[in-house]
PDB file of C-alpha atoms and ligand atoms in Angstrom:
ATOM      1  CA  MET H   1      28.014   9.584  22.304  1.00 88.00           C
ATOM      2  CA  ALA H   2      27.357   8.533  18.839  1.00 96.00           C
ATOM      3  CA  ARG H   3      23.876   5.539  18.250  1.00 97.00           C
ATOM      4  CA  ILE H   4      23.810   3.464  15.799  1.00 98.00           C
ATOM      5  CA  LEU H   5      20.326   0.932  14.379  1.00 98.00           C
ATOM      6  CA  ILE H   6      21.231  -2.535  14.159  1.00 98.00           C
ATOM      7  CA  VAL H   7      18.183  -3.923  11.930  1.00 98.00           C
ATOM      8  CA  ASN H   8      18.420  -7.650  10.625  1.00 98.00           C
ATOM      9  CA  GLY H   9      15.245  -8.753   8.385  1.00 98.00           C
ATOM     10  CA  PRO H  10      13.401 -11.774   7.714  1.00 98.00           C
ATOM     11  CA  ASN H  11      14.903 -15.297   9.085  1.00 98.00           C
ATOM     12  CA  LEU H  12      17.771 -14.178   9.622  1.00 98.00           C
ATOM     13  CA  ASP H  13      17.050 -15.355  13.702  1.00 98.00           C
ATOM     14  CA  ARG H  14      17.794 -17.828  12.158  1.00 97.00           C
ATOM     15  CA  LEU H  15      21.492 -18.032  12.226  1.00 98.00           C
ATOM     16  CA  GLY H  16      22.951 -20.323  12.796  1.00 97.00           C
ATOM     17  CA  ILE H  17      20.382 -23.252  11.922  1.00 97.00           C
ATOM     18  CA  ARG H  18      19.225 -21.957   8.667  1.00 95.00           C
ATOM     19  CA  GLN H  19      21.742 -22.643   5.204  1.00 96.00           C
ATOM     20  CA  PRO H  20      25.419 -23.162   7.756  1.00 96.00           C
ATOM     21  CA  GLU H  21      26.973 -22.984   4.121  1.00 96.00           C
ATOM     22  CA  ILE H  22      26.114 -20.322   3.315  1.00 96.00           C
ATOM     23  CA  TYR H  23      25.339 -18.109   6.899  1.00 97.00           C
ATOM     24  CA  GLY H  24      27.824 -19.557   8.821  1.00 96.00           C
ATOM     25  CA  HIS H  25      27.446 -21.209  12.686  1.00 97.00           C
ATOM     26  CA  LYS H  26      27.035 -18.275  14.640  1.00 98.00           C
ATOM     27  CA  THR H  27      23.571 -16.783  15.935  1.00 98.00           C
ATOM     28  CA  LEU H  28      22.546 -13.848  15.617  1.00 98.00           C
ATOM     29  CA  GLN H  29      22.992 -13.356  19.676  1.00 98.00           C
ATOM     30  CA  ASP H  30      26.849 -13.994  18.785  1.00 98.00           C
ATOM     31  CA  LEU H  31      26.686 -11.521  16.098  1.00 98.00           C
ATOM     32  CA  GLU H  32      25.049  -8.884  19.022  1.00 98.00           C
ATOM     33  CA  ARG H  33      27.210  -9.787  21.632  1.00 98.00           C
ATOM     34  CA  GLU H  34      30.847  -9.598  18.677  1.00 97.00           C
ATOM     35  CA  VAL H  35      29.274  -6.147  17.402  1.00 98.00           C
ATOM     36  CA  SER H  36      28.554  -4.717  20.801  1.00 98.00           C
ATOM     37  CA  ASP H  37      32.193  -5.418  21.175  1.00 98.00           C
ATOM     38  CA  THR H  38      33.358  -3.614  18.656  1.00 98.00           C
ATOM     39  CA  ALA H  39      30.599  -0.748  19.483  1.00 98.00           C
ATOM     40  CA  ARG H  40      32.171  -0.299  22.512  1.00 98.00           C
ATOM     41  CA  ASP H  41      36.168   0.107  21.595  1.00 97.00           C
ATOM     42  CA  LEU H  42      34.705   2.329  19.172  1.00 97.00           C
ATOM     43  CA  GLY H  43      33.120   4.273  21.592  1.00 96.00           C
ATOM     44  CA  LEU H  44      29.708   3.974  19.744  1.00 97.00           C
ATOM     45  CA  GLN H  45      25.796   2.682  21.236  1.00 97.00           C
ATOM     46  CA  VAL H  46      24.229   0.949  19.360  1.00 98.00           C
ATOM     47  CA  ALA H  47      19.892  -0.459  19.662  1.00 98.00           C
ATOM     48  CA  PHE H  48      19.729  -3.998  18.002  1.00 98.00           C
ATOM     49  CA  PHE H  49      16.310  -5.059  15.885  1.00 98.00           C
ATOM     50  CA  GLN H  50      15.091  -7.822  14.166  1.00 98.00           C
ATOM     51  CA  SER H  51      11.642  -8.806  12.563  1.00 98.00           C
ATOM     52  CA  ASN H  52       9.662 -11.034  10.375  1.00 98.00           C
ATOM     53  CA  ASP H  53       7.441  -8.766  10.102  1.00 98.00           C
ATOM     54  CA  GLU H  54       8.566  -5.890   7.585  1.00 98.00           C
ATOM     55  CA  ALA H  55       5.703  -3.310   8.574  1.00 98.00           C
ATOM     56  CA  ALA H  56       7.350  -4.170  12.228  1.00 98.00           C
ATOM     57  CA  ILE H  57      10.854  -2.648  10.535  1.00 98.00           C
ATOM     58  CA  VAL H  58       9.560   0.137   8.962  1.00 98.00           C
ATOM     59  CA  ASP H  59       7.692   1.354  12.323  1.00 98.00           C
ATOM     60  CA  PHE H  60      11.549   0.223  14.749  1.00 98.00           C
ATOM     61  CA  ILE H  61      13.002   3.156  11.642  1.00 98.00           C
ATOM     62  CA  ARG H  62      10.089   5.254  11.773  1.00 98.00           C
ATOM     63  CA  ASN H  63      10.555   5.665  15.481  1.00 98.00           C
ATOM     64  CA  GLU H  64      14.506   5.242  16.489  1.00 98.00           C
ATOM     65  CA  ALA H  65      16.012   7.130  13.504  1.00 98.00           C
ATOM     66  CA  PRO H  66      15.620  10.745  14.296  1.00 97.00           C
ATOM     67  CA  ASN H  67      17.150   9.721  18.155  1.00 96.00           C
ATOM     68  CA  SER H  68      20.390   7.843  15.917  1.00 97.00           C
ATOM     69  CA  SER H  69      23.111   8.657  13.842  1.00 97.00           C
ATOM     70  CA  GLY H  70      23.195   5.873  11.215  1.00 98.00           C
ATOM     71  CA  MET H  71      21.955   3.219  10.319  1.00 98.00           C
ATOM     72  CA  ILE H  72      23.397  -0.857   9.397  1.00 98.00           C
ATOM     73  CA  ILE H  73      20.462  -2.635   8.176  1.00 98.00           C
ATOM     74  CA  ASN H  74      20.444  -6.460   6.850  1.00 98.00           C
ATOM     75  CA  ALA H  75      16.874  -6.252   5.202  1.00 98.00           C
ATOM     76  CA  ALA H  76      17.365 -10.160   3.753  1.00 98.00           C
ATOM     77  CA  ALA H  77      14.644 -11.112   1.418  1.00 98.00           C
ATOM     78  CA  LEU H  78      13.054  -7.701   1.647  1.00 98.00           C
ATOM     79  CA  SER H  79      16.627  -5.981  -0.358  1.00 98.00           C
ATOM     80  CA  HIS H  80      14.975  -7.047  -2.720  1.00 98.00           C
ATOM     81  CA  TYR H  81      11.502  -6.347  -3.513  1.00 97.00           C
ATOM     82  CA  SER H  82      10.239  -4.070  -0.447  1.00 98.00           C
ATOM     83  CA  GLN H  83       8.440  -0.656  -1.436  1.00 97.00           C
ATOM     84  CA  SER H  84       7.701   0.231   1.707  1.00 98.00           C
ATOM     85  CA  LEU H  85      11.665   0.229   3.329  1.00 98.00           C
ATOM     86  CA  PRO H  86      13.341   2.309   0.331  1.00 98.00           C
ATOM     87  CA  GLU H  87      10.467   5.027   1.457  1.00 98.00           C
ATOM     88  CA  VAL H  88      11.210   4.698   5.106  1.00 98.00           C
ATOM     89  CA  LEU H  89      15.015   4.688   4.518  1.00 98.00           C
ATOM     90  CA  LYS H  90      14.198   7.621   2.105  1.00 97.00           C
ATOM     91  CA  SER H  91      12.125   9.802   4.295  1.00 97.00           C
ATOM     92  CA  VAL H  92      14.552   9.397   8.355  1.00 97.00           C
ATOM     93  CA  GLY H  93      17.608  10.493   5.879  1.00 92.00           C
ATOM     94  CA  ILE H  94      20.499   8.972   8.464  1.00 96.00           C
ATOM     95  CA  PRO H  95      23.319   7.268   7.002  1.00 98.00           C
ATOM     96  CA  THR H  96      22.690   3.891   6.072  1.00 98.00           C
ATOM     97  CA  ILE H  97      25.389   1.151   5.461  1.00 98.00           C
ATOM     98  CA  GLU H  98      23.287  -2.231   3.778  1.00 98.00           C
ATOM     99  CA  VAL H  99      24.792  -5.890   4.837  1.00 98.00           C
ATOM    100  CA  HIS H 100      24.621  -8.823   3.083  1.00 98.00           C
ATOM    101  CA  ILE H 101      26.644 -11.914   5.175  1.00 98.00           C
ATOM    102  CA  SER H 102      26.563 -13.685   1.961  1.00 98.00           C
ATOM    103  CA  ASN H 103      28.195 -12.731  -1.656  1.00 98.00           C
ATOM    104  CA  VAL H 104      24.665 -11.881  -3.381  1.00 98.00           C
ATOM    105  CA  PHE H 105      25.204 -11.233  -6.846  1.00 98.00           C
ATOM    106  CA  ALA H 106      26.612 -15.049  -6.461  1.00 98.00           C
ATOM    107  CA  ARG H 107      23.490 -16.313  -6.310  1.00 97.00           C
ATOM    108  CA  GLU H 108      20.420 -16.737  -7.595  1.00 97.00           C
ATOM    109  CA  GLU H 109      19.268 -13.686  -9.843  1.00 98.00           C
ATOM    110  CA  PHE H 110      16.172 -12.087  -7.936  1.00 97.00           C
ATOM    111  CA  ARG H 111      19.033 -11.420  -5.136  1.00 98.00           C
ATOM    112  CA  HIS H 112      21.406  -8.726  -7.381  1.00 98.00           C
ATOM    113  CA  THR H 113      18.579  -6.881  -6.961  1.00 98.00           C
ATOM    114  CA  SER H 114      18.849  -4.081  -3.716  1.00 98.00           C
ATOM    115  CA  VAL H 115      16.029  -1.909  -3.631  1.00 98.00           C
ATOM    116  CA  ILE H 116      17.251  -0.099  -0.346  1.00 98.00           C
ATOM    117  CA  ALA H 117      21.234   0.176  -2.464  1.00 98.00           C
ATOM    118  CA  PRO H 118      20.482   3.629  -4.222  1.00 98.00           C
ATOM    119  CA  LEU H 119      19.195   4.986  -0.294  1.00 97.00           C
ATOM    120  CA  CYS H 120      22.809   3.798   1.099  1.00 98.00           C
ATOM    121  CA  VAL H 121      26.394   5.104   1.248  1.00 97.00           C
ATOM    122  CA  GLY H 122      27.263   2.214   0.341  1.00 98.00           C
ATOM    123  CA  GLN H 123      26.871  -1.849   0.818  1.00 98.00           C
ATOM    124  CA  ILE H 124      28.661  -4.537   2.130  1.00 98.00           C
ATOM    125  CA  VAL H 125      28.421  -7.689   0.705  1.00 98.00           C
ATOM    126  CA  GLY H 126      30.075 -11.857   1.172  1.00 98.00           C
ATOM    127  CA  LEU H 127      31.796 -10.965   4.088  1.00 98.00           C
ATOM    128  CA  GLY H 128      29.997 -12.806   6.616  1.00 98.00           C
ATOM    129  CA  LEU H 129      29.218 -11.500  10.021  1.00 98.00           C
ATOM    130  CA  ASP H 130      32.446  -9.381   9.934  1.00 98.00           C
ATOM    131  CA  GLY H 131      30.129  -6.830   7.398  1.00 98.00           C
ATOM    132  CA  TYR H 132      28.396  -5.629  10.438  1.00 98.00           C
ATOM    133  CA  ARG H 133      31.405  -4.907  11.929  1.00 98.00           C
ATOM    134  CA  LEU H 134      33.544  -3.627   9.114  1.00 98.00           C
ATOM    135  CA  ALA H 135      30.139  -0.940   8.705  1.00 98.00           C
ATOM    136  CA  LEU H 136      30.750  -0.106  12.350  1.00 98.00           C
ATOM    137  CA  ARG H 137      34.062   1.240  11.803  1.00 97.00           C
ATOM    138  CA  TRP H 138      33.113   3.352   9.039  1.00 97.00           C
ATOM    139  CA  PHE H 139      30.756   5.397  11.173  1.00 97.00           C
ATOM    140  CA  ALA H 140      33.076   5.627  13.350  1.00 97.00           C
ATOM    141  CA  ASP H 141      36.187   6.988  11.237  1.00 95.00           C
ATOM    142  CA  HIS H 142      33.288   9.377   9.709  1.00 94.00           C
ATOM    143  CA  LEU H 143      30.841  10.663  12.715  1.00 89.00           C
ATOM    144  CA  ARG H 144      33.447  11.870  14.226  1.00 65.00           C
ATOM    145  CA  GLY H 145      35.667  13.939  11.033  1.00 51.00           C
TER     146      GLY H 145
HETATM  147  C1  DQA B 201      20.665 -11.770   3.034  1.00 78.76           C
HETATM  148  C2  DQA B 201      20.415 -12.433   1.289  1.00 78.76           C
HETATM  149  C3  DQA B 201      19.558 -12.421   1.384  1.00 78.76           C
HETATM  150  O1  DQA B 201      19.009 -12.607   0.130  1.00 78.76           O
HETATM  151  C4  DQA B 201      18.955 -13.405   2.094  1.00 78.76           C
HETATM  152  O2  DQA B 201      17.378 -13.465   1.162  1.00 78.76           O
HETATM  153  C5  DQA B 201      19.068 -13.905   3.468  1.00 78.76           C
HETATM  154  C6  DQA B 201      20.178 -13.393   3.766  1.00 78.76           C
HETATM  155  C7  DQA B 201      22.621 -12.499   3.886  1.00 78.76           C
HETATM  156  O3  DQA B 201      22.928 -11.765   4.019  1.00 78.76           O
HETATM  157  O4  DQA B 201      22.646 -12.470   2.844  1.00 78.76           O
HETATM  158  O5  DQA B 201      17.981 -13.853   4.169  1.00 78.76           O
HETATM  159  O6  DQA B 201      20.098 -10.683   3.185  1.00 78.76           O
END
C-alpha cells in the first residue's frame, strides 16, 4: 500500500483556535481524522507530522521520505522564507503537493511567495481543509496509473 506523508508546519497545531475566520473551526485532530478516512477509502496509508520546529520537519522528511511514495505539505509560514525546506525536498525527490488552507494570494504580499512551490508537483490553495483530501485523491489516481 502506497504511503503518503502529511506534513504540517508552525502553528497548524492551533487550527480551530487560531484566526477561525481564516482557517475555520476544525482542529488538527479533525483534519487528521478526515484525511485518515479518505486515505482508507482510497487504499492509501498516511503518516502525519506537525511541528513548530523547522529542523524537526527537515529530519522527519529526511527519515520518512525513503519509505514513502509522496508527500502533502503545508509548511505554513516556512513556505515563504525557509532555505532548508526547499533543500530537503530537492534531496529526497518524492512527488510533493503544497497545500495552503487560505488563499495566500488574496492575503499579504509576503504570502504570495512560496520557496517550495518550484519543487512541488502542484499547489492547492484556498480550498480550506479540503485541499489535503484533494491532494490525496491526486496521489490515488497517479500512483496507481
Ligand atoms: C497557511 C498560510 C501561511 O501564510 C500561514 O503562515 C499559515 C497557514 C495556510 O494554510 O493558509 O500558517 O499555510
